[in-house]
Short mmCIF file of C-alpha atoms in Angstrom, two decimals:
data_model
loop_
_atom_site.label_atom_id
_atom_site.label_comp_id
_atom_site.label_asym_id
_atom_site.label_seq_id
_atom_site.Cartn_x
_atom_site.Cartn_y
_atom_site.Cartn_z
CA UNK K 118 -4.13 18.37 37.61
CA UNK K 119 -2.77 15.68 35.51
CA UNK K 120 -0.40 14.33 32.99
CA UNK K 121 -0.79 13.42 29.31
CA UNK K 122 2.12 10.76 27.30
CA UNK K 123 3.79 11.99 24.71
CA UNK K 124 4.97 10.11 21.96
CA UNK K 125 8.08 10.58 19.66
CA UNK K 126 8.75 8.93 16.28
CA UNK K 127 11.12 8.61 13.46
CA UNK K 128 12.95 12.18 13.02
CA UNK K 129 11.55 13.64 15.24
CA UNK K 130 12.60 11.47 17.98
CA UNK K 131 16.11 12.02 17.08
CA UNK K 132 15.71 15.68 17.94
CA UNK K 133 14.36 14.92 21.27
CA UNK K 134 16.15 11.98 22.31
CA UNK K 135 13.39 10.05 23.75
CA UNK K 136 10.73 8.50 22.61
CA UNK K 137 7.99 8.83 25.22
CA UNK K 138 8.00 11.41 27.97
CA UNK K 139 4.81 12.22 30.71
CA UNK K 140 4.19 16.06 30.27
CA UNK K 141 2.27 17.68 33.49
CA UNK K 142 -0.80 20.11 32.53
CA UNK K 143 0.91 21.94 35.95
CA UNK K 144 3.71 22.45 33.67
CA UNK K 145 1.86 23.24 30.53
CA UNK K 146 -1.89 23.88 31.02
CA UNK K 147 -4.20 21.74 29.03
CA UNK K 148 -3.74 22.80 25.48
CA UNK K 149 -2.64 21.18 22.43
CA UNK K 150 -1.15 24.29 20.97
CA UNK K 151 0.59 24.97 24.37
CA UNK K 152 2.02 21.66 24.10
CA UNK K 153 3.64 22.16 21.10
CA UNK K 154 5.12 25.17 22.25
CA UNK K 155 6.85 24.23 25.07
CA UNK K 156 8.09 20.73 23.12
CA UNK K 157 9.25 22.63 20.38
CA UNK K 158 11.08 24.81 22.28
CA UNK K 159 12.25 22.41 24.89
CA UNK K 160 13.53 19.92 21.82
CA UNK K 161 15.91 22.63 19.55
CA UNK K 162 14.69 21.58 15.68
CA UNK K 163 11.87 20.06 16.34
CA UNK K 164 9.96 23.13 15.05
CA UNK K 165 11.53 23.00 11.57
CA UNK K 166 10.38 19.56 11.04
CA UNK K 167 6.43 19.51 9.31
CA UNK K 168 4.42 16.82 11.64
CA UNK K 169 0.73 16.15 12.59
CA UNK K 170 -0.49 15.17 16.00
CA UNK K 171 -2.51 12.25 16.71
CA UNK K 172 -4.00 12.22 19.93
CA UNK K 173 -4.85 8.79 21.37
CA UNK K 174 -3.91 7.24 17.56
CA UNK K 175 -6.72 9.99 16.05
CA UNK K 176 -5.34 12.90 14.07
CA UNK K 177 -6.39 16.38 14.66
CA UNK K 178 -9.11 15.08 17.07
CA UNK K 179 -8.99 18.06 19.89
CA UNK K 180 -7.69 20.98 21.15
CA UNK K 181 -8.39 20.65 24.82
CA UNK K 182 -6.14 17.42 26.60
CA UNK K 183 -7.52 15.27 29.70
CA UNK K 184 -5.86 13.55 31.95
CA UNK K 185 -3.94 10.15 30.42
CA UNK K 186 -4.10 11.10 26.89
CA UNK K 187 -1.47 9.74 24.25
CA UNK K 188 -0.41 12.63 22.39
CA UNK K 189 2.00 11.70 19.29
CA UNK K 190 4.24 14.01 17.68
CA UNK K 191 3.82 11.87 14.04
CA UNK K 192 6.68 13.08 10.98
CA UNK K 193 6.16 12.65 7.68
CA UNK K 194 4.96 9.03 6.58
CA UNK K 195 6.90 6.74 5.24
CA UNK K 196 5.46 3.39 4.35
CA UNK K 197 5.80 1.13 1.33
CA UNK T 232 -16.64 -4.35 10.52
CA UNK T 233 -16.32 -7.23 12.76
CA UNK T 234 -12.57 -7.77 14.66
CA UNK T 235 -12.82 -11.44 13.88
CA UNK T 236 -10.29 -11.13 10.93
CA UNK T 237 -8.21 -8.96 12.10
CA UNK T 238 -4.61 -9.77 12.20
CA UNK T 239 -1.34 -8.12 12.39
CA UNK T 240 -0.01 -6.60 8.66
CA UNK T 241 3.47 -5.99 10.42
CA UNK T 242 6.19 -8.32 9.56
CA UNK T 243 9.77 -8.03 11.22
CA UNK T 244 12.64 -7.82 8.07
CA UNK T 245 11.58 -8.29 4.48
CA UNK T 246 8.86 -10.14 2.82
CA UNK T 247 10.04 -12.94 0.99
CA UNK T 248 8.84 -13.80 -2.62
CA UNK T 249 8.14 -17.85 -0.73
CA UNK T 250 5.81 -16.03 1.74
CA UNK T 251 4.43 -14.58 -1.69
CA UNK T 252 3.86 -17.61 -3.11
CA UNK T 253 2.38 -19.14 -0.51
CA UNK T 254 -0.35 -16.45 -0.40
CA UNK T 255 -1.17 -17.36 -3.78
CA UNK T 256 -1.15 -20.79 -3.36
CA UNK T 257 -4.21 -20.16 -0.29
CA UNK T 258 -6.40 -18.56 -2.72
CA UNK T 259 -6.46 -21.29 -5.41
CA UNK T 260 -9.42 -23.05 -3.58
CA UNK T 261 -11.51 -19.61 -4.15
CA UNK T 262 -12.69 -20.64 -7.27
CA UNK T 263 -15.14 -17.58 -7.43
CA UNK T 264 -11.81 -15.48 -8.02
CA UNK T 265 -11.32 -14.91 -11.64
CA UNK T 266 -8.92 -11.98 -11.12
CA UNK T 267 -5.46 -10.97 -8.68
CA UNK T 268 -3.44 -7.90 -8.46
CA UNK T 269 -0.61 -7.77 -6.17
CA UNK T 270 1.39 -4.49 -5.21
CA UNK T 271 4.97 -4.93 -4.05
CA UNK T 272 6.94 -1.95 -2.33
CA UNK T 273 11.00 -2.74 -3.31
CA UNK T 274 14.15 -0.60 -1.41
CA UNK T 275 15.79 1.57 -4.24
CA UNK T 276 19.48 1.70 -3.81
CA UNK T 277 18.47 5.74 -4.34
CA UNK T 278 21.50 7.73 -4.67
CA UNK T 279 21.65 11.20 -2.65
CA UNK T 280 24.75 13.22 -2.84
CA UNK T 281 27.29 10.76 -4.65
CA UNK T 282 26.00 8.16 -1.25
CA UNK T 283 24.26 4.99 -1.96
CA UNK T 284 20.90 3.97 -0.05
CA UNK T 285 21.99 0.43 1.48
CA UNK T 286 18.43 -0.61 3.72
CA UNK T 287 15.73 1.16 5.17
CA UNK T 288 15.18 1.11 8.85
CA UNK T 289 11.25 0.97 9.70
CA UNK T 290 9.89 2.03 12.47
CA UNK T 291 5.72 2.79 12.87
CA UNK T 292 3.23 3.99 15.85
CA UNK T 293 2.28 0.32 15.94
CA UNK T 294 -1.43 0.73 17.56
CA UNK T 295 -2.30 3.20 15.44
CA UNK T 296 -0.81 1.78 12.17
CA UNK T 297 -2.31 -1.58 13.11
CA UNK T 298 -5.83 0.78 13.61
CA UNK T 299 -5.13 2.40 10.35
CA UNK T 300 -4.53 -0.85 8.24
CA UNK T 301 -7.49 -2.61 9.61
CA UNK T 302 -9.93 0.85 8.23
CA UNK T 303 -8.15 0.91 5.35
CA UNK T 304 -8.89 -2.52 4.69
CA UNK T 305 -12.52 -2.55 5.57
CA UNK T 306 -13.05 0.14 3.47
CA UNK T 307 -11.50 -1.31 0.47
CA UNK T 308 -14.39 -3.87 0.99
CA UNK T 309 -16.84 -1.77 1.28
CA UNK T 310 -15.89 0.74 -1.81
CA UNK T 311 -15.19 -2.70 -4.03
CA UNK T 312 -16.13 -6.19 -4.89
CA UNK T 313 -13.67 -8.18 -3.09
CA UNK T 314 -13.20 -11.61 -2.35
CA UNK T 315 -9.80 -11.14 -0.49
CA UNK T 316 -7.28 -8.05 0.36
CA UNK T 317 -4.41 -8.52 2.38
CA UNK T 318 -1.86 -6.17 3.47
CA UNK T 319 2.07 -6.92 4.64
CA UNK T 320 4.34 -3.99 5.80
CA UNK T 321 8.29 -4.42 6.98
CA UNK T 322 9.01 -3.56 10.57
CA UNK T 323 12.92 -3.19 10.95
CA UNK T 324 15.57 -3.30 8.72
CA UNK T 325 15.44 -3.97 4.81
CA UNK T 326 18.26 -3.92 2.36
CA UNK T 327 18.28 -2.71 -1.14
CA UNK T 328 16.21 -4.98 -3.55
CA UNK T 329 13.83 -6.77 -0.62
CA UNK T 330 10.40 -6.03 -0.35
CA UNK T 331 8.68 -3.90 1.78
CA UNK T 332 5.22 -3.47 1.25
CA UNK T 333 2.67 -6.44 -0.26
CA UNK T 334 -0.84 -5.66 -1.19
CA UNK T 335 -2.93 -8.42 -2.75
CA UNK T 336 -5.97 -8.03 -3.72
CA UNK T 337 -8.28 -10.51 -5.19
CA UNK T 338 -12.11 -10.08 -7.25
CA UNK T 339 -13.91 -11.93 -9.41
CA UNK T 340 -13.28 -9.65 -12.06
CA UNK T 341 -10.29 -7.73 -13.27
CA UNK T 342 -11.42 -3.87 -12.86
CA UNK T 343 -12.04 -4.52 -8.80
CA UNK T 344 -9.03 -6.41 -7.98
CA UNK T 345 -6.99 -3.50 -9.90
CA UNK T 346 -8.97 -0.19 -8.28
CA UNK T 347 -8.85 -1.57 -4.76
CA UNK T 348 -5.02 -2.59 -4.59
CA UNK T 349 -4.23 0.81 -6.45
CA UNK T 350 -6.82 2.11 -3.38
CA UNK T 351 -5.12 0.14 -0.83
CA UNK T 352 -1.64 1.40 -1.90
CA UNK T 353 -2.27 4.92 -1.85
CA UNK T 354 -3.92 5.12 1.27
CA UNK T 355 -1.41 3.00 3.18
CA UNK T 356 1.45 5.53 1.95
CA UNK T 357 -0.87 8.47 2.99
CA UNK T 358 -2.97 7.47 5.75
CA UNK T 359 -0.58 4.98 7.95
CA UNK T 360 2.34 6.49 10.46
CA UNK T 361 5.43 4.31 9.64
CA UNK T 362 8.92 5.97 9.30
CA UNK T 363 11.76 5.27 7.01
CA UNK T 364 15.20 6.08 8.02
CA UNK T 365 17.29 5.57 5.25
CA UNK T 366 20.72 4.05 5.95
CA UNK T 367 24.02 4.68 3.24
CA UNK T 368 26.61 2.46 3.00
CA UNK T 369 28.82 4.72 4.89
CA UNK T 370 25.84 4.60 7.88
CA UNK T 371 25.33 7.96 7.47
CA UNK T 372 21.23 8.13 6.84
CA UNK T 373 18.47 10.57 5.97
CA UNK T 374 14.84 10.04 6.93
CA UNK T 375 12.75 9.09 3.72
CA UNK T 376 9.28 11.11 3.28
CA UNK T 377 6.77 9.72 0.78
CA UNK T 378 4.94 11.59 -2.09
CA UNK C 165 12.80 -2.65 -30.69
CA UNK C 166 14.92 -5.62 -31.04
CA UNK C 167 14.32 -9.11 -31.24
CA UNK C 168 16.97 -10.25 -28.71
CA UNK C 169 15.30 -10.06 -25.62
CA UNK C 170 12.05 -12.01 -27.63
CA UNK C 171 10.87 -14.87 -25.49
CA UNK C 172 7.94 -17.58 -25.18
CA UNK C 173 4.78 -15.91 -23.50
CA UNK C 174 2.75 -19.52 -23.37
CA UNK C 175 3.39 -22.14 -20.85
CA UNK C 176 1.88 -25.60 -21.38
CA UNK C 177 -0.58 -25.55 -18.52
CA UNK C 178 -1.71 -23.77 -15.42
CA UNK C 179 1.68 -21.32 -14.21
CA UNK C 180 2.41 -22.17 -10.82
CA UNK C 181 2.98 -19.66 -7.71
CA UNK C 182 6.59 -20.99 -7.34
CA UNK C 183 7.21 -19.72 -10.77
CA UNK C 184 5.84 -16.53 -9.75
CA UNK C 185 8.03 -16.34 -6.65
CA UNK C 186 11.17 -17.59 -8.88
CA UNK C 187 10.13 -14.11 -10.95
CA UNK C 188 10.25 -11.71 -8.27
CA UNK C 189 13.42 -13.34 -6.23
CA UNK C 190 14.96 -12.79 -10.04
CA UNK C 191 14.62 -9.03 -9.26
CA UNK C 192 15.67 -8.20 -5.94
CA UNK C 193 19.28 -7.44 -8.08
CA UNK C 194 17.76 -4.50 -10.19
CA UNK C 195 17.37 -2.19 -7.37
CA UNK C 196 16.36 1.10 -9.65
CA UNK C 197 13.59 -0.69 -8.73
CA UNK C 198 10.82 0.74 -6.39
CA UNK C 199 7.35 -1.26 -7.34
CA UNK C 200 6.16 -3.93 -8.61
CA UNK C 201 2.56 -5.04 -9.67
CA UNK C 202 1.52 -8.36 -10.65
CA UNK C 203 -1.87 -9.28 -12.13
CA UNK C 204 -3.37 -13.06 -11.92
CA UNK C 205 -6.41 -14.34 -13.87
CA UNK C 206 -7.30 -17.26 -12.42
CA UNK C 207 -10.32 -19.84 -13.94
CA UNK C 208 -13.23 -19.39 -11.90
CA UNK C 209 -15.91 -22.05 -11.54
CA UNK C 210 -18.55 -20.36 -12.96
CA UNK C 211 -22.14 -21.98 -12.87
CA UNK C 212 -23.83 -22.15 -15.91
CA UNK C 213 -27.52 -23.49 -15.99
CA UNK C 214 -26.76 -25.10 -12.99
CA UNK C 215 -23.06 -26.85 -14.43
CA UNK C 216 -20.12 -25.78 -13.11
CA UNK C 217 -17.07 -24.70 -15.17
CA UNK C 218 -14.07 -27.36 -14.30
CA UNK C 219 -11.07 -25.86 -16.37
CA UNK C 220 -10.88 -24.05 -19.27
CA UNK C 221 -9.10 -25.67 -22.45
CA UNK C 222 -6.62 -22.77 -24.07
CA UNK C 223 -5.49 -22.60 -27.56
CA UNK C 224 -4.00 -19.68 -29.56
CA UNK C 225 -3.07 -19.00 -32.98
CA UNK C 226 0.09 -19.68 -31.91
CA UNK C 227 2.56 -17.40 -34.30
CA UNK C 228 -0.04 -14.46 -34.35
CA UNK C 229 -0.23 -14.33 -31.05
CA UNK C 230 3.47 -14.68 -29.74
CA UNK C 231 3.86 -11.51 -32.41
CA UNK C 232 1.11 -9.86 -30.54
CA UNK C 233 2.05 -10.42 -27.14
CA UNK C 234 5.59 -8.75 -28.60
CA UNK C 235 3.87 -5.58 -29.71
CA UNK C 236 2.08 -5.22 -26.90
CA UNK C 237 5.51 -5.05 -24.32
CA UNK C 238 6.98 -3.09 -26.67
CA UNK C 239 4.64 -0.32 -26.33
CA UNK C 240 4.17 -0.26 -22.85
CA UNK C 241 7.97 0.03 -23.04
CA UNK C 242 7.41 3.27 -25.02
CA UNK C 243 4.45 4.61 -23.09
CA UNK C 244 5.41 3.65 -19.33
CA UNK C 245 8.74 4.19 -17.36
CA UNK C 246 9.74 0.87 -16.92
CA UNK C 247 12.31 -1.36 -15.83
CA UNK C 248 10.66 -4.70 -16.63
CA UNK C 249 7.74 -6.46 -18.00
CA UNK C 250 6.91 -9.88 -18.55
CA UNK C 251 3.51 -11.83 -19.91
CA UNK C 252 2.91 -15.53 -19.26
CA UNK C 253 -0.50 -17.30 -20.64
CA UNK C 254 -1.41 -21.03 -20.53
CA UNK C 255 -2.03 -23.29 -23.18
CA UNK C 256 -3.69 -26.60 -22.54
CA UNK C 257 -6.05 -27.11 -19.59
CA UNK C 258 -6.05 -24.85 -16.75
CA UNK C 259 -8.46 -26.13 -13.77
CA UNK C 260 -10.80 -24.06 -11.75
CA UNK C 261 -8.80 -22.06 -8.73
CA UNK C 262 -5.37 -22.29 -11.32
CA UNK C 263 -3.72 -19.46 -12.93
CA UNK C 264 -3.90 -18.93 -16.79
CA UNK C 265 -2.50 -15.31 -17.06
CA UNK C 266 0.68 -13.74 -15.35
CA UNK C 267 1.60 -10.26 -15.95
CA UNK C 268 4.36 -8.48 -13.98
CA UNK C 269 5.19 -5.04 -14.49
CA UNK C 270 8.52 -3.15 -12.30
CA UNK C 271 9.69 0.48 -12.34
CA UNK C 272 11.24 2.69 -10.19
CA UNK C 273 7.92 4.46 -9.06
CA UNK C 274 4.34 2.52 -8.72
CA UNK C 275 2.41 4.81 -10.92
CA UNK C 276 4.50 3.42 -13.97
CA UNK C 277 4.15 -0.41 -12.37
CA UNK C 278 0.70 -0.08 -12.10
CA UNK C 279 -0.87 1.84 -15.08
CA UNK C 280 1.52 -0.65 -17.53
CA UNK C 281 0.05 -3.47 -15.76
CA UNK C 282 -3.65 -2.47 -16.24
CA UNK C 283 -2.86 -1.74 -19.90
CA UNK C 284 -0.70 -4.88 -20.96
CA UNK C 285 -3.60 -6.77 -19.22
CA UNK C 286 -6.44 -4.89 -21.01
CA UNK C 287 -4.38 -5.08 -24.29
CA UNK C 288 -3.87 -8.93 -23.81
CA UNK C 289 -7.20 -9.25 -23.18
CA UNK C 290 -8.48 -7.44 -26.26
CA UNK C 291 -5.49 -8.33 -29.07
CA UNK C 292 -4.55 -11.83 -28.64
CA UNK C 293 -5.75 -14.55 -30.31
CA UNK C 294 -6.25 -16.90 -27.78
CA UNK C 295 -9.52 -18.95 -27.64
CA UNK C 296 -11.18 -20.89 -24.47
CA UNK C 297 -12.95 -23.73 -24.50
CA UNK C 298 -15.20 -23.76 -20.96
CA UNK C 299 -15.30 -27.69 -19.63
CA UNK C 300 -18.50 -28.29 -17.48
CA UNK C 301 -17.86 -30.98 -15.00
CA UNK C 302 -20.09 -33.37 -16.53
CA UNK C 303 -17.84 -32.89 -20.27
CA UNK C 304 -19.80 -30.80 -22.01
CA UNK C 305 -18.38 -27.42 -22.96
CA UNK C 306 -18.51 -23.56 -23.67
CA UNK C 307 -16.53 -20.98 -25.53
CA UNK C 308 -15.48 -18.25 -23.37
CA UNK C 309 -15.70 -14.72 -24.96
CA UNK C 310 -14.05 -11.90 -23.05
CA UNK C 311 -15.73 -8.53 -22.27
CA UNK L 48 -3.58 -19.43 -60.39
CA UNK L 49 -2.70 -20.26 -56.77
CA UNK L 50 -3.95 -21.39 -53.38
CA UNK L 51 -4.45 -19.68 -49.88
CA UNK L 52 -3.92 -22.03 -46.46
CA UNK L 53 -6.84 -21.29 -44.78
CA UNK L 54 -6.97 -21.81 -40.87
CA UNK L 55 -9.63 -22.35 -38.26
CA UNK L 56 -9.60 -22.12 -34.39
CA UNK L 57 -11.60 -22.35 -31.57
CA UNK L 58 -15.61 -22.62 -31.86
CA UNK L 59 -15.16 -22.00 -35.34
CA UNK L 60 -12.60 -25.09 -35.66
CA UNK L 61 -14.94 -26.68 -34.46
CA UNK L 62 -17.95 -26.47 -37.15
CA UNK L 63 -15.57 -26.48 -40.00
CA UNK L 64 -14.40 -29.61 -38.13
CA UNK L 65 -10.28 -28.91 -39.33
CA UNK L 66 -8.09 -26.56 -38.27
CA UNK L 67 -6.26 -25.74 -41.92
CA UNK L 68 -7.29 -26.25 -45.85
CA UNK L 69 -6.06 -25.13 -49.39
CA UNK L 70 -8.79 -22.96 -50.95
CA UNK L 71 -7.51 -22.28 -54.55
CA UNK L 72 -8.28 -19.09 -56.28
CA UNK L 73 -10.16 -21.07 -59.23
CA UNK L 74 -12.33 -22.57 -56.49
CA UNK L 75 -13.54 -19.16 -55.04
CA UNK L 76 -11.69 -16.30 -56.59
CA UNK L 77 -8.76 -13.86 -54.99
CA UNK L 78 -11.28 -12.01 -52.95
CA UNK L 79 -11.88 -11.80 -49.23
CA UNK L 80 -15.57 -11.46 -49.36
CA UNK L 81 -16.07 -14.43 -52.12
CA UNK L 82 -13.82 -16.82 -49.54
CA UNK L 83 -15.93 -15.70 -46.53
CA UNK L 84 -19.22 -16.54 -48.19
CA UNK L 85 -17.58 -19.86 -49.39
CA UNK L 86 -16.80 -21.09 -46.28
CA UNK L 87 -19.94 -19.81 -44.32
CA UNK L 88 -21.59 -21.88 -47.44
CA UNK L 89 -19.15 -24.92 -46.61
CA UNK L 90 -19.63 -24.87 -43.15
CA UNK L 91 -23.39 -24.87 -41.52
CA UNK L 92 -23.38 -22.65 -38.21
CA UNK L 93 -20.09 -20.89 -39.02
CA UNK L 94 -21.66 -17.59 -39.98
CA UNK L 95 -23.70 -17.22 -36.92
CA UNK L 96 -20.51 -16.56 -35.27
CA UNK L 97 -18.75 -12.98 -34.92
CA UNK L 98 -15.68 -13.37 -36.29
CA UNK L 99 -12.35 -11.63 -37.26
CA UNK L 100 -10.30 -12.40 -40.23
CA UNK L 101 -6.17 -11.68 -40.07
CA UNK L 102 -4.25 -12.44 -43.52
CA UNK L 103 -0.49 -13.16 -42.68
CA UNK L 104 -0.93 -12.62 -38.93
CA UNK L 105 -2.94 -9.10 -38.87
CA UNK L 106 -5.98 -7.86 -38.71
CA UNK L 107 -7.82 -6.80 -41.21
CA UNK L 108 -5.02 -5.95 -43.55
CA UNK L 109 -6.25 -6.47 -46.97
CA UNK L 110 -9.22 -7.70 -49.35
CA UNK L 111 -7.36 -9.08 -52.15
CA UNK L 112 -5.79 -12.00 -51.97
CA UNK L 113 -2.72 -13.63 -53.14
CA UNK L 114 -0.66 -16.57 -53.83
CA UNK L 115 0.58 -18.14 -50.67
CA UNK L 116 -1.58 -15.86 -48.00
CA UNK L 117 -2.20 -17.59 -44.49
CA UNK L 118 -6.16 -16.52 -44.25
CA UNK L 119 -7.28 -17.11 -40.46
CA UNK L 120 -10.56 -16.96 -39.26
CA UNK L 121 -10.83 -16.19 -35.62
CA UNK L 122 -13.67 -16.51 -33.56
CA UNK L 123 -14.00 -13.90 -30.27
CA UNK L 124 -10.52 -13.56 -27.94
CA UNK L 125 -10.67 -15.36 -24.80
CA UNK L 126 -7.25 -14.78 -23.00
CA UNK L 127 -6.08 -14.26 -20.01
#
């Protein structure tokens, strides 16, 4: 078993508090939607904010995580 | 699509109209350039709620916006006839009437330098994860989401 | 639609970036402001049966064309959402890498900045009389006819 | 009768060799066309070139002249 990072940014690291965290796939098996489940539940808001997931700085690349992945839990852009 | 040219589009604070200028000045000894366009991004003092916007705080997922930049760039080259595109975001904290965002684009002809640094500017608004938290005077803020 | 606000459009020779930088630091007070787009011409050294273009040699029918350039901000005034909008063109010489055109168009969103731009430039382009004489390095010359 | 100032710029300054003239009305009549084909007559090489005419600062805005009218004959636009 193994871990992947996750990432926090802008709003939605003001829900969790943090802005990285290493998630075990002991503690959440190895997929993306079970991921966001336990985050968004674990992090109270978090769910009401839209976001898309980049997984090592790709979005919407996978469903099935491996061992040292970067997952990022990306808001809304902002830029310009 | 080689990394030689790659550099960093982050800048910490504003971008100053000198640092402008100065961009300008470098391209005056392209003398295949007949045409510029240049995109600036400026901080509204928006108001929400009877509260004035003071600065926007930046923040970005700096590998991947770095990543992101350097695509969007290459494929402004690819899609137009470019001599030059550069691209300059804020990192940090920007007040009310500083700059942001600088896009400069450069063609030998008018209709290029115009379609890639309209190009450019959408897709760094859409495609590139940097956050804005907008601060109000009374530092009370509200997290700014593009359209 | 009144005259008080009329001022020159030509500048005796090439316009400099510092005067471009002067422009935008001017507007970091208006902060209803959200974009800004700027468009350049520069003179390119184009080759010609093997002679290269050293500057180009502007002159205008002066009165007509101040009147013009007028006309021109005034309607992008009516069409466009903006805050500001200001034409510059040389007169005189203008050497190869210089600028000879400087258009700068502000508003509080960039699809305003940016579609006023293109069309003061096009508008310019097509509805001023301004006339240039092509120098060759070795003194001979060419009129310039704009497409 | 009366006279119109009559001016020249650009590539077409330069065959007529000046940039301004009276023309009076008893030298070529009050009409456009008549002062067109005088000067093209005047000045070898000047009608090979496309040009627009603009009486009193516009274009195109009449064919009969009068008294006073600032006739301009401008060769193709070259701004910006």
């Amino acid at each position: 078993m193994g871990f992947v990072s996750v990432k926090y940014f802008g709003m939605i690291a003001e829900k969790t508090g943090k802005e990285i965290e290493q998630i075990s796939f002991e503690e959440v098996g190895n997929h993306l939607t079970d991921l966001k489940t336990y985050c968004e539940k674990s992090y109270p808001g978090m769910g009401d904010i839209k976001y898309q997931i980049a997984i090592n700085k790709c979005l919407g690349s996978k469903e099935v995580l491996q061992e040292g992945d970067e997952v990022a839990f990306l808001p809304p852009f902002a830029g310009g | 699509m080689s990394d030689k040219k790659r550099k960093k589009t982050f800048v910490q604070g504003p971008i100053s109209p000198e640092k402008i200028a100065n961009s300008i000045a470098n391209h005056q000894s392209k003398t295949n350039i007949g045409a510029h366009d240049i995109f600036l991004g400026q901080v509204r003092a928006d108001q929400v709620d009877g509260k004035i916007v003071g600065a926007i705080e930046y923040t970005a997922y700096e590998e991947m916006a770095e990543e992101a930049f350097h695509e969007i760039r290459e494929s402004a080259f690819e899609k137009f006839n470019l001599t030059c595109a550069h691209i300059y975001h804020s990192l940090g904290t920007v007040k009310a009437g500083e700059l942001c965002l600088f896009v400069f684009t450069s063609s030998p002809h008018r209709n290029d330098a115009f379609e890639a640094c309209r190009y450019l500017v959408e897709e760094v608004k859409s495609k590139v994860p940097v956050f804005g938290k907008e601060i109000f005077e009374d530092e009370t803020h509200q997290w700014k989401v593009n359209k």
